[in-house]
Amino acid sequence: MSWQFSKWATLLFADKKECLDYYMDIQRMYNNDLPFSLAHTGVCFRQSENESHNFLFDARELTNLVTFNFCRTQSSVQQFDQLVTSRLMWWRKFAENPSSFTESVSKEEDNSIHIQYEFPWGRDSVEIIRNHGSNFLESCNPDLKEQISSNPHQKHYNGNGSFLPSVIECNMFLEGGMLAYLLDAYTEKKTFSLDSGSGDESKATRTVLQLHPAFAPYNVSIAVTENGDPTLRLVIKHITKEIHDANILSLDVSSNANPLENQFVRNDELGIPFSVVIDKSTIDMACIGVRHRDSTLKEKIHITEIKDYIKRQIQSQ
């Protein structure tokens, strides 16, 4: 996707001034020391008529996410390498198939690394990391450049007659990154069906969106077997409030009359990691069933432990 990044470059650097307006304030917050970063988000509009037929990458309007990382010139190469490693680790951390994310040296720009994902149309960039050196601030507003250079409290003299720090830019588009994670999470799994014959015909396909809990629209869905029981409704209301108060994103569709297995299928397709099953045993034994999306395993948890259990499961992934 390097061609997209180059076409958006003029728009991005038009927003550079807006981001640098906060430079001196942030520098004072950090006691005039380095390193520190500035983040900028905004909507960009593509001017070119050319299309790549790559779905979201052809959109005229995209959400740009960029950070400018300021560091000493002497350590900029080391900081650049560390940043490339940490950004690649970040992309892989939330992926179902971490090896699908790789890094590649840019053939079009010096001191630039692309983080790429294996899309259906081939490898494409989801983020680009550039080491601009001090050139980034050399070309900025002369007044700001003068303020930085003349600051009597500077602690990052570069040793070459300049007080201007080096800048490492991390640039990505929200829509492209989310598309990569959606494609990475989409899975079709074979399940055995007792209603069919032997062999491959006995295997049914279920669609699962194996999103990381950090990206899932909900972490928990409330599923019930008998939604007409008034006592059970009170239990559902209590458990839903407990989960909500614990800041766990939950989807309460307990009024749904669909069979339990159909509720599981819906949750799998929505990418919800856990289904909390409330049934008669919840009243009789104070137990709640928890079904795991990826493994389909079910286990019983005491009603008082449900929110802590879900939190532990989310944090362990």
C-alpha positions as protocol buffer text, in pm:
chain_id: "A"
residue {
  index: 1
  type: MET
  ca { x: 0 y: 0 z: 0 }
}
residue {
  index: 2
  type: SER
  ca { x: 303 y: 230 z: -35 }
}
residue {
  index: 3
  type: TRP
  ca { x: 135 y: 418 z: -319 }
}
residue {
  index: 4
  type: GLN
  ca { x: -147 y: 521 z: -89 }
}
residue {
  index: 5
  type: PHE
  ca { x: 95 y: 654 z: 172 }
}
residue {
  index: 6
  type: SER
  ca { x: 279 y: 868 z: -81 }
}
residue {
  index: 7
  type: LYS
  ca { x: -45 y: 1017 z: -216 }
}
residue {
  index: 8
  type: TRP
  ca { x: -162 y: 1104 z: 134 }
}
residue {
  index: 9
  type: ALA
  ca { x: 174 y: 1252 z: 232 }
}
residue {
  index: 10
  type: THR
  ca { x: 93 y: 1610 z: 132 }
}
residue {
  index: 11
  type: LEU
  ca { x: -231 y: 1600 z: 331 }
}
residue {
  index: 12
  type: LEU
  ca { x: -55 y: 1452 z: 632 }
}
residue {
  index: 13
  type: PHE
  ca { x: 216 y: 1716 z: 637 }
}
residue {
  index: 14
  type: ALA
  ca { x: -47 y: 1985 z: 600 }
}
residue {
  index: 15
  type: ASP
  ca { x: -168 y: 1870 z: 943 }
}
residue {
  index: 16
  type: LYS
  ca { x: 186 y: 1869 z: 1082 }
}
residue {
  index: 17
  type: LYS
  ca { x: 159 y: 2232 z: 1192 }
}
residue {
  index: 18
  type: GLU
  ca { x: -157 y: 2159 z: 1392 }
}
residue {
  index: 19
  type: CYS
  ca { x: 22 y: 1880 z: 1575 }
}
residue {
  index: 20
  type: LEU
  ca { x: 339 y: 2085 z: 1636 }
}
residue {
  index: 21
  type: ASP
  ca { x: 137 y: 2367 z: 1790 }
}
residue {
  index: 22
  type: TYR
  ca { x: 150 y: 2162 z: 2111 }
}
residue {
  index: 23
  type: TYR
  ca { x: 522 y: 2088 z: 2091 }
}
residue {
  index: 24
  type: MET
  ca { x: 646 y: 2350 z: 2339 }
}
residue {
  index: 25
  type: ASP
  ca { x: 371 y: 2273 z: 2592 }
}
residue {
  index: 26
  type: ILE
  ca { x: 448 y: 1900 z: 2588 }
}
residue {
  index: 27
  type: GLN
  ca { x: 820 y: 1968 z: 2606 }
}
residue {
  index: 28
  type: ARG
  ca { x: 770 y: 2171 z: 2924 }
}
residue {
  index: 29
  type: MET
  ca { x: 558 y: 1889 z: 3071 }
}
residue {
  index: 30
  type: TYR
  ca { x: 857 y: 1659 z: 3019 }
}
residue {
  index: 31
  type: ASN
  ca { x: 1093 y: 1909 z: 3182 }
}
residue {
  index: 32
  type: ASN
  ca { x: 1245 y: 1995 z: 2841 }
}
residue {
  index: 33
  type: ASP
  ca { x: 1383 y: 1645 z: 2807 }
}
residue {
  index: 34
  type: LEU
  ca { x: 1352 y: 1370 z: 2545 }
}
residue {
  index: 35
  type: PRO
  ca { x: 1207 y: 1140 z: 2431 }
}
residue {
  index: 36
  type: PHE
  ca { x: 834 y: 1219 z: 2405 }
}
residue {
  index: 37
  type: SER
  ca { x: 564 y: 1178 z: 2142 }
}
residue {
  index: 38
  type: LEU
  ca { x: 274 y: 1368 z: 1989 }
}
residue {
  index: 39
  type: ALA
  ca { x: -27 y: 1184 z: 1848 }
}
residue {
  index: 40
  type: HIS
  ca { x: -258 y: 1315 z: 1579 }
}
residue {
  index: 41
  type: THR
  ca { x: -582 y: 1175 z: 1441 }
}
residue {
  index: 42
  type: GLY
  ca { x: -803 y: 1309 z: 1167 }
}
residue {
  index: 43
  type: VAL
  ca { x: -996 y: 1238 z: 850 }
}
residue {
  index: 44
  type: CYS
  ca { x: -805 y: 1254 z: 520 }
}
residue {
  index: 45
  type: PHE
  ca { x: -951 y: 1280 z: 171 }
}
residue {
  index: 46
  type: ARG
  ca { x: -783 y: 1114 z: -125 }
}
residue {
  index: 47
  type: GLN
  ca { x: -745 y: 1334 z: -430 }
}
residue {
  index: 48
  type: SER
  ca { x: -639 y: 1074 z: -686 }
}
residue {
  index: 49
  type: GLU
  ca { x: -892 y: 907 z: -917 }
}
residue {
  index: 50
  type: ASN
  ca { x: -684 y: 589 z: -941 }
}
residue {
  index: 51
  type: GLU
  ca { x: -827 y: 277 z: -779 }
}
residue {
  index: 52
  type: SER
  ca { x: -657 y: -45 z: -671 }
}
residue {
  index: 53
  type: HIS
  ca { x: -977 y: -252 z: -636 }
}
residue {
  index: 54
  type: ASN
  ca { x: -869 y: -340 z: -285 }
}
residue {
  index: 55
  type: PHE
  ca { x: -1197 y: -272 z: -103 }
}
residue {
  index: 56
  type: LEU
  ca { x: -1151 y: -23 z: 182 }
}
residue {
  index: 57
  type: PHE
  ca { x: -818 y: 100 z: 48 }
}
residue {
  index: 58
  type: ASP
  ca { x: -1009 y: 261 z: -242 }
}
residue {
  index: 59
  type: ALA
  ca { x: -1217 y: 479 z: -11 }
}
residue {
  index: 60
  type: ARG
  ca { x: -1202 y: 855 z: -69 }
}
residue {
  index: 61
  type: GLU
  ca { x: -1216 y: 919 z: 305 }
}
residue {
  index: 62
  type: LEU
  ca { x: -994 y: 745 z: 560 }
}
residue {
  index: 63
  type: THR
  ca { x: -909 y: 800 z: 927 }
}
residue {
  index: 64
  type: ASN
  ca { x: -541 y: 881 z: 971 }
}
residue {
  index: 65
  type: LEU
  ca { x: -359 y: 786 z: 1293 }
}
residue {
  index: 66
  type: VAL
  ca { x: -7 y: 923 z: 1330 }
}
residue {
  index: 67
  type: THR
  ca { x: 245 y: 970 z: 1609 }
}
residue {
  index: 68
  type: PHE
  ca { x: 554 y: 1191 z: 1595 }
}
residue {
  index: 69
  type: ASN
  ca { x: 822 y: 1055 z: 1828 }
}
residue {
  index: 70
  type: PHE
  ca { x: 1091 y: 1309 z: 1923 }
}
residue {
  index: 71
  type: CYS
  ca { x: 1432 y: 1184 z: 2035 }
}
residue {
  index: 72
  type: ARG
  ca { x: 1799 y: 1281 z: 2044 }
}
residue {
  index: 73
  type: THR
  ca { x: 1975 y: 1261 z: 1709 }
}
residue {
  index: 74
  type: GLN
  ca { x: 2253 y: 1045 z: 1854 }
}
residue {
  index: 75
  type: SER
  ca { x: 2005 y: 777 z: 1954 }
}
residue {
  index: 76
  type: SER
  ca { x: 1760 y: 811 z: 1664 }
}
residue {
  index: 77
  type: VAL
  ca { x: 1877 y: 494 z: 1485 }
}
residue {
  index: 78
  type: GLN
  ca { x: 1844 y: 288 z: 1801 }
}
residue {
  index: 79
  type: GLN
  ca { x: 1505 y: 443 z: 1878 }
}
residue {
  index: 80
  type: PHE
  ca { x: 1390 y: 373 z: 1523 }
}
residue {
  index: 81
  type: ASP
  ca { x: 1486 y: 5 z: 1546 }
}
residue {
  index: 82
  type: GLN
  ca { x: 1317 y: -29 z: 1885 }
}
residue {
  index: 83
  type: LEU
  ca { x: 1003 y: 139 z: 1756 }
}
residue {
  index: 84
  type: VAL
  ca { x: 983 y: -89 z: 1452 }
}
residue {
  index: 85
  type: THR
  ca { x: 1016 y: -395 z: 1678 }
}
residue {
  index: 86
  type: SER
  ca { x: 756 y: -273 z: 1928 }
}
residue {
  index: 87
  type: ARG
  ca { x: 507 y: -179 z: 1657 }
}
residue {
  index: 88
  type: LEU
  ca { x: 540 y: -517 z: 1485 }
}
residue {
  index: 89
  type: MET
  ca { x: 493 y: -689 z: 1823 }
}
residue {
  index: 90
  type: TRP
  ca { x: 180 y: -477 z: 1881 }
}
residue {
  index: 91
  type: TRP
  ca { x: 22 y: -586 z: 1552 }
}
residue {
  index: 92
  type: ARG
  ca { x: 104 y: -951 z: 1622 }
}
residue {
  index: 93
  type: LYS
  ca { x: -19 y: -937 z: 1982 }
}
residue {
  index: 94
  type: PHE
  ca { x: -384 y: -900 z: 1876 }
}
residue {
  index: 95
  type: ALA
  ca { x: -369 y: -1132 z: 1574 }
}
residue {
  index: 96
  type: GLU
  ca { x: -500 y: -1486 z: 1551 }
}
residue {
  index: 97
  type: ASN
  ca { x: -219 y: -1559 z: 1300 }
}
residue {
  index: 98
  type: PRO
  ca { x: 74 y: -1340 z: 1413 }
}
residue {
  index: 99
  type: SER
  ca { x: 303 y: -1451 z: 1129 }
}
residue {
  index: 100
  type: SER
  ca { x: 68 y: -1281 z: 880 }
}
residue {
  index: 101
  type: PHE
  ca { x: 217 y: -949 z: 994 }
}
residue {
  index: 102
  type: THR
  ca { x: 573 y: -885 z: 874 }
}
residue {
  index: 103
  type: GLU
  ca { x: 809 y: -593 z: 825 }
}
residue {
  index: 104
  type: SER
  ca { x: 959 y: -481 z: 496 }
}
residue {
  index: 105
  type: VAL
  ca { x: 1216 y: -216 z: 404 }
}
residue {
  index: 106
  type: SER
  ca { x: 1065 y: 52 z: 181 }
}
residue {
  index: 107
  type: LYS
  ca { x: 1194 y: 52 z: -177 }
}
residue {
  index: 108
  type: GLU
  ca { x: 1067 y: 405 z: -236 }
}
residue {
  index: 109
  type: GLU
  ca { x: 1189 y: 592 z: 72 }
}
residue {
  index: 110
  type: ASP
  ca { x: 1510 y: 587 z: 273 }
}
residue {
  index: 111
  type: ASN
  ca { x: 1492 y: 512 z: 645 }
}
residue {
  index: 112
  type: SER
  ca { x: 1138 y: 375 z: 615 }
}
residue {
  index: 113
  type: ILE
  ca { x: 991 y: 42 z: 723 }
}
residue {
  index: 114
  type: HIS
  ca { x: 649 y: -94 z: 624 }
}
residue {
  index: 115
  type: ILE
  ca { x: 452 y: -328 z: 848 }
}
residue {
  index: 116
  type: GLN
  ca { x: 251 y: -547 z: 612 }
}
residue {
  index: 117
  type: TYR
  ca { x: -34 y: -795 z: 626 }
}
residue {
  index: 118
  type: GLU
  ca { x: -111 y: -1084 z: 391 }
}
residue {
  index: 119
  type: PHE
  ca { x: -438 y: -965 z: 235 }
}
residue {
  index: 120
  type: PRO
  ca { x: -633 y: -1176 z: -18 }
}
residue {
  index: 121
  type: TRP
  ca { x: -478 y: -964 z: -297 }
}
residue {
  index: 122
  type: GLY
  ca { x: -126 y: -1002 z: -156 }
}
residue {
  index: 123
  type: ARG
  ca { x: 95 y: -825 z: 96 }
}
residue {
  index: 124
  type: ASP
  ca { x: -3 y: -466 z: 169 }
}
residue {
  index: 125
  type: SER
  ca { x: 109 y: -212 z: 427 }
}
residue {
  index: 126
  type: VAL
  ca { x: -94 y: -137 z: 739 }
}
residue {
  index: 127
  type: GLU
  ca { x: 160 y: 102 z: 891 }
}
residue {
  index: 128
  type: ILE
  ca { x: 470 y: 287 z: 779 }
}
residue {
  index: 129
  type: ILE
  ca { x: 747 y: 402 z: 1015 }
}
residue {
  index: 130
  type: ARG
  ca { x: 981 y: 679 z: 895 }
}
residue {
  index: 131
  type: ASN
  ca { x: 1296 y: 819 z: 1050 }
}
residue {
  index: 132
  type: HIS
  ca { x: 1294 y: 1184 z: 937 }
}
residue {
  index: 133
  type: GLY
  ca { x: 1595 y: 1290 z: 1143 }
}
residue {
  index: 134
  type: SER
  ca { x: 1602 y: 1663 z: 1219 }
}
residue {
  index: 135
  type: ASN
  ca { x: 1473 y: 1746 z: 868 }
}
residue {
  index: 136
  type: PHE
  ca { x: 1117 y: 1724 z: 996 }
}
residue {
  index: 137
  type: LEU
  ca { x: 1160 y: 2028 z: 1223 }
}
residue {
  index: 138
  type: GLU
  ca { x: 1397 y: 2204 z: 985 }
}
residue {
  index: 139
  type: SER
  ca { x: 1105 y: 2248 z: 745 }
}
residue {
  index: 140
  type: CYS
  ca { x: 850 y: 2354 z: 1006 }
}
residue {
  index: 141
  type: ASN
  ca { x: 729 y: 2701 z: 1099 }
}
residue {
  index: 142
  type: PRO
  ca { x: 1034 y: 2930 z: 1145 }
}
residue {
  index: 143
  type: ASP
  ca { x: 888 y: 3074 z: 1466 }
}
residue {
  index: 144
  type: LEU
  ca { x: 857 y: 2729 z: 1623 }
}
residue {
  index: 145
  type: LYS
  ca { x: 1204 y: 2634 z: 1504 }
}
residue {
  index: 146
  type: GLU
  ca { x: 1341 y: 2949 z: 1669 }
}
residue {
  index: 147
  type: GLN
  ca { x: 1156 y: 2873 z: 1995 }
}
residue {
  index: 148
  type: ILE
  ca { x: 1300 y: 2521 z: 2005 }
}
residue {
  index: 149
  type: SER
  ca { x: 1656 y: 2628 z: 1921 }
}
residue {
  index: 150
  type: SER
  ca { x: 1659 y: 2926 z: 2159 }
}
residue {
  index: 151
  type: ASN
  ca { x: 1506 y: 2747 z: 2459 }
}
residue {
  index: 152
  type: PRO
  ca { x: 1759 y: 2808 z: 2742 }
}
residue {
  index: 153
  type: HIS
  ca { x: 1645 y: 2490 z: 2919 }
}
residue {
  index: 154
  type: GLN
  ca { x: 1722 y: 2254 z: 2631 }
}
residue {
  index: 155
  type: LYS
  ca { x: 1859 y: 1920 z: 2745 }
}
residue {
  index: 156
  type: HIS
  ca { x: 1899 y: 1758 z: 2405 }
}
residue {
  index: 157
  type: TYR
  ca { x: 2182 y: 1941 z: 2232 }
}
residue {
  index: 158
  type: ASN
  ca { x: 2274 y: 1727 z: 1930 }
}
residue {
  index: 159
  type: GLY
  ca { x: 2645 y: 1805 z: 1922 }
}
residue {
  index: 160
  type: ASN
  ca { x: 2628 y: 1938 z: 1566 }
}
residue {
  index: 161
  type: GLY
  ca { x: 2536 y: 2299 z: 1642 }
}
residue {
  index: 162
  type: SER
  ca { x: 2163 y: 2224 z: 1651 }
}
residue {
  index: 163
  type: PHE
  ca { x: 1913 y: 2173 z: 1928 }
}
residue {
  index: 164
  type: LEU
  ca { x: 1651 y: 2026 z: 1695 }
}
residue {
  index: 165
  type: PRO
  ca { x: 1556 y: 1669 z: 1787 }
}
residue {
  index: 166
  type: SER
  ca { x: 1509 y: 1386 z: 1540 }
}
residue {
  index: 167
  type: VAL
  ca { x: 1156 y: 1276 z: 1456 }
}
residue {
  index: 168
  type: ILE
  ca { x: 1032 y: 922 z: 1395 }
}
residue {
  index: 169
  type: GLU
  ca { x: 685 y: 905 z: 1243 }
}
residue {
  index: 170
  type: CYS
  ca { x: 442 y: 614 z: 1276 }
}
residue {
  index: 171
  type: ASN
  ca { x: 158 y: 644 z: 1025 }
}
residue {
  index: 172
  type: MET
  ca { x: -143 y: 418 z: 969 }
}
residue {
  index: 173
  type: PHE
  ca { x: -506 y: 429 z: 860 }
}
residue {
  index: 174
  type: LEU
  ca { x: -770 y: 295 z: 1096 }
}
residue {
  index: 175
  type: GLU
  ca { x: -984 y: 132 z: 825 }
}
residue {
  index: 176
  type: GLY
  ca { x: -693 y: -61 z: 673 }
}
residue {
  index: 177
  type: GLY
  ca { x: -578 y: -189 z: 1012 }
}
residue {
  index: 178
  type: MET
  ca { x: -928 y: -298 z: 1113 }
}
residue {
  index: 179
  type: LEU
  ca { x: -976 y: -474 z: 780 }
}
residue {
  index: 180
  type: ALA
  ca { x: -655 y: -671 z: 841 }
}
residue {
  index: 181
  type: TYR
  ca { x: -778 y: -784 z: 1184 }
}
residue {
  index: 182
  type: LEU
  ca { x: -1122 y: -879 z: 1050 }
}
residue {
  index: 183
  type: LEU
  ca { x: -968 y: -1092 z: 776 }
}
residue {
  index: 184
  type: ASP
  ca { x: -725 y: -1242 z: 1026 }
}
residue {
  index: 185
  type: ALA
  ca { x: -1010 y: -1332 z: 1264 }
}
residue {
  index: 186
  type: TYR
  ca { x: -1245 y: -1485 z: 1006 }
}
residue {
  index: 187
  type: THR
  ca { x: -1240 y: -1864 z: 1041 }
}
residue {
  index: 188
  type: GLU
  ca { x: -1451 y: -2149 z: 909 }
}
residue {
  index: 189
  type: LYS
  ca { x: -1441 y: -2454 z: 1136 }
}
residue {
  index: 190
  type: LYS
  ca { x: -1567 y: -2805 z: 1077 }
}
residue {
  index: 191
  type: THR
  ca { x: -1794 y: -2953 z: 1343 }
}
residue {
  index: 192
  type: PHE
  ca { x: -1938 y: -3303 z: 1361 }
}
residue {
  index: 193
  type: SER
  ca { x: -2312 y: -3346 z: 1323 }
}
residue {
  index: 194
  type: LEU
  ca { x: -2491 y: -3656 z: 1456 }
}
residue {
  index: 195
  type: ASP
  ca { x: -2770 y: -3599 z: 1206 }
}
residue {
  index: 196
  type: SER
  ca { x: -2552 y: -3667 z: 903 }
}
residue {
  index: 197
  type: GLY
  ca { x: -2377 y: -3974 z: 772 }
}
residue {
  index: 198
  type: SER
  ca { x: -2016 y: -4071 z: 817 }
}
residue {
  index: 199
  type: GLY
  ca { x: -1712 y: -3908 z: 660 }
}
residue {
  index: 200
  type: ASP
  ca { x: -1693 y: -3546 z: 543 }
}
residue {
  index: 201
  type: GLU
  ca { x: -2073 y: -3528 z: 511 }
}
residue {
  index: 202
  type: SER
  ca { x: -2099 y: -3554 z: 889 }
}
residue {
  index: 203
  type: LYS
  ca { x: -1901 y: -3232 z: 928 }
}
residue {
  index: 204
  type: ALA
  ca { x: -2087 y: -2904 z: 938 }
}
residue {
  index: 205
  type: THR
  ca { x: -1913 y: -2570 z: 888 }
}
residue {
  index: 206
  type: ARG
  ca { x: -1945 y: -2296 z: 1147 }
}
residue {
  index: 207
  type: THR
  ca { x: -1824 y: -1941 z: 1095 }
}
residue {
  index: 208
  type: VAL
  ca { x: -1624 y: -1790 z: 1379 }
}
residue {
  index: 209
  type: LEU
  ca { x: -1485 y: -1438 z: 1407 }
}
residue {
  index: 210
  type: GLN
  ca { x: -1190 y: -1502 z: 1637 }
}
residue {
  index: 211
  type: LEU
  ca { x: -1134 y: -1140 z: 1734 }
}
residue {
  index: 212
  type: HIS
  ca { x: -904 y: -1060 z: 2023 }
}
residue {
  index: 213
  type: PRO
  ca { x: -1110 y: -948 z: 2326 }
}
residue {
  index: 214
  type: ALA
  ca { x: -962 y: -599 z: 2289 }
}
residue {
  index: 215
  type: PHE
  ca { x: -1130 y: -569 z: 1946 }
}
residue {
  index: 216
  type: ALA
  ca { x: -1446 y: -772 z: 2002 }
}
residue {
  index: 217
  type: PRO
  ca { x: -1765 y: -562 z: 2002 }
}
residue {
  index: 218
  type: TYR
  ca { x: -1867 y: -738 z: 2323 }
}
residue {
  index: 219
  type: ASN
  ca { x: -1671 y: -961 z: 2560 }
}
residue {
  index: 220
  type: VAL
  ca { x: -1974 y: -1148 z: 2691 }
}
residue {
  index: 221
  type: SER
  ca { x: -2319 y: -1241 z: 2565 }
}
residue {
  index: 222
  type: ILE
  ca { x: -2597 y: -1346 z: 2801 }
}
residue {
  index: 223
  type: ALA
  ca { x: -2767 y: -1666 z: 2678 }
}
residue {
  index: 224
  type: VAL
  ca { x: -3065 y: -1833 z: 2846 }
}
residue {
  index: 225
  type: THR
  ca { x: -3257 y: -2157 z: 2807 }
}
residue {
  index: 226
  type: GLU
  ca { x: -3591 y: -2044 z: 2952 }
}
residue {
  index: 227
  type: ASN
  ca { x: -3654 y: -1672 z: 2925 }
}
residue {
  index: 228
  type: GLY
  ca { x: -4015 y: -1692 z: 3045 }
}
residue {
  index: 229
  type: ASP
  ca { x: -3933 y: -1781 z: 3406 }
}
residue {
  index: 230
  type: PRO
  ca { x: -3984 y: -1466 z: 3622 }
}
residue {
  index: 231
  type: THR
  ca { x: -3732 y: -1585 z: 3884 }
}
residue {
  index: 232
  type: LEU
  ca { x: -3477 y: -1647 z: 3612 }
}
residue {
  index: 233
  type: ARG
  ca { x: -3541 y: -1299 z: 3475 }
}
residue {
  index: 234
  type: LEU
  ca { x: -3444 y: -1150 z: 3813 }
}
residue {
  index: 235
  type: VAL
  ca { x: -3124 y: -1355 z: 3814 }
}
residue {
  index: 236
  type: ILE
  ca { x: -3044 y: -1242 z: 3460 }
}
residue {
  index: 237
  type: LYS
  ca { x: -3096 y: -878 z: 3557 }
}
residue {
  index: 238
  type: HIS
  ca { x: -2865 y: -916 z: 3859 }
}
residue {
  index: 239
  type: ILE
  ca { x: -2587 y: -1091 z: 3665 }
}
residue {
  index: 240
  type: THR
  ca { x: -2609 y: -844 z: 3378 }
}
residue {
  index: 241
  type: LYS
  ca { x: -2568 y: -555 z: 3622 }
}
residue {
  index: 242
  type: GLU
  ca { x: -2273 y: -728 z: 3790 }
}
residue {
  index: 243
  type: ILE
  ca { x: -2094 y: -771 z: 3458 }
}
residue {
  index: 244
  type: HIS
  ca { x: -2176 y: -417 z: 3347 }
}
residue {
  index: 245
  type: ASP
  ca { x: -2051 y: -267 z: 3675 }
}
residue {
  index: 246
  type: ALA
  ca { x: -1723 y: -456 z: 3626 }
}
residue {
  index: 247
  type: ASN
  ca { x: -1674 y: -262 z: 3297 }
}
residue {
  index: 248
  type: ILE
  ca { x: -1706 y: -578 z: 3089 }
}
residue {
  index: 249
  type: LEU
  ca { x: -1873 y: -515 z: 2754 }
}
residue {
  index: 250
  type: SER
  ca { x: -2182 y: -737 z: 2749 }
}
residue {
  index: 251
  type: LEU
  ca { x: -2464 y: -806 z: 2505 }
}
residue {
  index: 252
  type: ASP
  ca { x: -2792 y: -890 z: 2677 }
}
residue {
  index: 253
  type: VAL
  ca { x: -3022 y: -1069 z: 2435 }
}
residue {
  index: 254
  type: SER
  ca { x: -3175 y: -1287 z: 2704 }
}
residue {
  index: 255
  type: SER
  ca { x: -3522 y: -1207 z: 2569 }
}
residue {
  index: 256
  type: ASN
  ca { x: -3429 y: -1398 z: 2253 }
}
residue {
  index: 257
  type: ALA
  ca { x: -3640 y: -1713 z: 2217 }
}
residue {
  index: 258
  type: ASN
  ca { x: -3394 y: -1893 z: 1985 }
}
residue {
  index: 259
  type: PRO
  ca { x: -3253 y: -2232 z: 2090 }
}
residue {
  index: 260
  type: LEU
  ca { x: -2932 y: -2216 z: 2291 }
}
residue {
  index: 261
  type: GLU
  ca { x: -2719 y: -2359 z: 2010 }
}
residue {
  index: 262
  type: ASN
  ca { x: -2847 y: -2091 z: 1771 }
}
residue {
  index: 263
  type: GLN
  ca { x: -2748 y: -1826 z: 2024 }
}
residue {
  index: 264
  type: PHE
  ca { x: -2396 y: -1972 z: 2030 }
}
residue {
  index: 265
  type: VAL
  ca { x: -2377 y: -1961 z: 1650 }
}
residue {
  index: 266
  type: ARG
  ca { x: -2481 y: -1595 z: 1650 }
}
residue {
  index: 267
  type: ASN
  ca { x: -2223 y: -1510 z: 1918 }
}
residue {
  index: 268
  type: ASP
  ca { x: -1947 y: -1688 z: 1725 }
}
residue {
  index: 269
  type: GLU
  ca { x: -2028 y: -1492 z: 1411 }
}
residue {
  index: 270
  type: LEU
  ca { x: -2025 y: -1166 z: 1609 }
}
residue {
  index: 271
  type: GLY
  ca { x: -1683 y: -1251 z: 1752 }
}
residue {
  index: 272
  type: ILE
  ca { x: -1798 y: -1254 z: 2117 }
}
residue {
  index: 273
  type: PRO
  ca { x: -1536 y: -1451 z: 2317 }
}
residue {
  index: 274
  type: PHE
  ca { x: -1765 y: -1580 z: 2596 }
}
residue {
  index: 275
  type: SER
  ca { x: -2129 y: -1680 z: 2628 }
}
residue {
  index: 276
  type: VAL
  ca { x: -2269 y: -1679 z: 2982 }
}
residue {
  index: 277
  type: VAL
  ca { x: -2543 y: -1942 z: 3007 }
}
residue {
  index: 278
  type: ILE
  ca { x: -2815 y: -1889 z: 3265 }
}
residue {
  index: 279
  type: ASP
  ca { x: -3057 y: -2177 z: 3323 }
}
residue {
  index: 280
  type: LYS
  ca { x: -3243 y: -2362 z: 3599 }
}
residue {
  index: 281
  type: SER
  ca { x: -2918 y: -2476 z: 3763 }
}
residue {
  index: 282
  type: THR
  ca { x: -2833 y: -2110 z: 3821 }
}
residue {
  index: 283
  type: ILE
  ca { x: -3128 y: -2094 z: 4059 }
}
residue {
  index: 284
  type: ASP
  ca { x: -3089 y: -2443 z: 4208 }
}
residue {
  index: 285
  type: MET
  ca { x: -2709 y: -2457 z: 4244 }
}
residue {
  index: 286
  type: ALA
  ca { x: -2600 y: -2090 z: 4203 }
}
residue {
  index: 287
  type: CYS
  ca { x: -2390 y: -2192 z: 3903 }
}
residue {
  index: 288
  type: ILE
  ca { x: -2347 y: -2020 z: 3566 }
}
residue {
  index: 289
  type: GLY
  ca { x: -2228 y: -2186 z: 3248 }
}
residue {
  index: 290
  type: VAL
  ca { x: -1950 y: -2023 z: 3047 }
}
residue {
  index: 291
  type: ARG
  ca { x: -1890 y: -2125 z: 2686 }
}
residue {
  index: 292
  type: HIS
  ca { x: -1564 y: -2035 z: 2513 }
}
residue {
  index: 293
  type: ARG
  ca { x: -1598 y: -1917 z: 2154 }
}
residue {
  index: 294
  type: ASP
  ca { x: -1274 y: -2059 z: 2014 }
}
residue {
  index: 295
  type: SER
  ca { x: -1278 y: -2402 z: 2179 }
}
residue {
  index: 296
  type: THR
  ca { x: -1658 y: -2438 z: 2231 }
}
residue {
  index: 297
  type: LEU
  ca { x: -1575 y: -2581 z: 2574 }
}
residue {
  index: 298
  type: LYS
  ca { x: -1825 y: -2520 z: 2853 }
}
residue {
  index: 299
  type: GLU
  ca { x: -1763 y: -2499 z: 3225 }
}
residue {
  index: 300
  type: LYS
  ca { x: -1958 y: -2416 z: 3538 }
}
residue {
  index: 301
  type: ILE
  ca { x: -1869 y: -2114 z: 3752 }
}
residue {
  index: 302
  type: HIS
  ca { x: -2022 y: -2009 z: 4082 }
}
residue {
  index: 303
  type: ILE
  ca { x: -2243 y: -1705 z: 4038 }
}
residue {
  index: 304
  type: THR
  ca { x: -2024 y: -1493 z: 4270 }
}
residue {
  index: 305
  type: GLU
  ca { x: -1711 y: -1562 z: 4064 }
}
residue {
  index: 306
  type: ILE
  ca { x: -1838 y: -1483 z: 3716 }
}
residue {
  index: 307
  type: LYS
  ca { x: -1708 y: -1127 z: 3675 }
}
residue {
  index: 308
  type: ASP
  ca { x: -1361 y: -1207 z: 3815 }
}
residue {
  index: 309
  type: TYR
  ca { x: -1343 y: -1519 z: 3598 }
}
residue {
  index: 310
  type: ILE
  ca { x: -1426 y: -1327 z: 3280 }
}
residue {
  index: 311
  type: LYS
  ca { x: -1174 y: -1056 z: 3366 }
}
residue {
  index: 312
  type: ARG
  ca { x: -899 y: -1314 z: 3417 }
}
residue {
  index: 313
  type: GLN
  ca { x: -981 y: -1483 z: 3088 }
}
residue {
  index: 314
  type: ILE
  ca { x: -971 y: -1152 z: 2899 }
}
residue {
  index: 315
  type: GLN
  ca { x: -643 y: -1041 z: 3058 }
}
residue {
  index: 316
  type: SER
  ca { x: -476 y: -1376 z: 2983 }
}
residue {
  index: 317
  type: GLN
  ca { x: -522 y: -1335 z: 2607 }
}
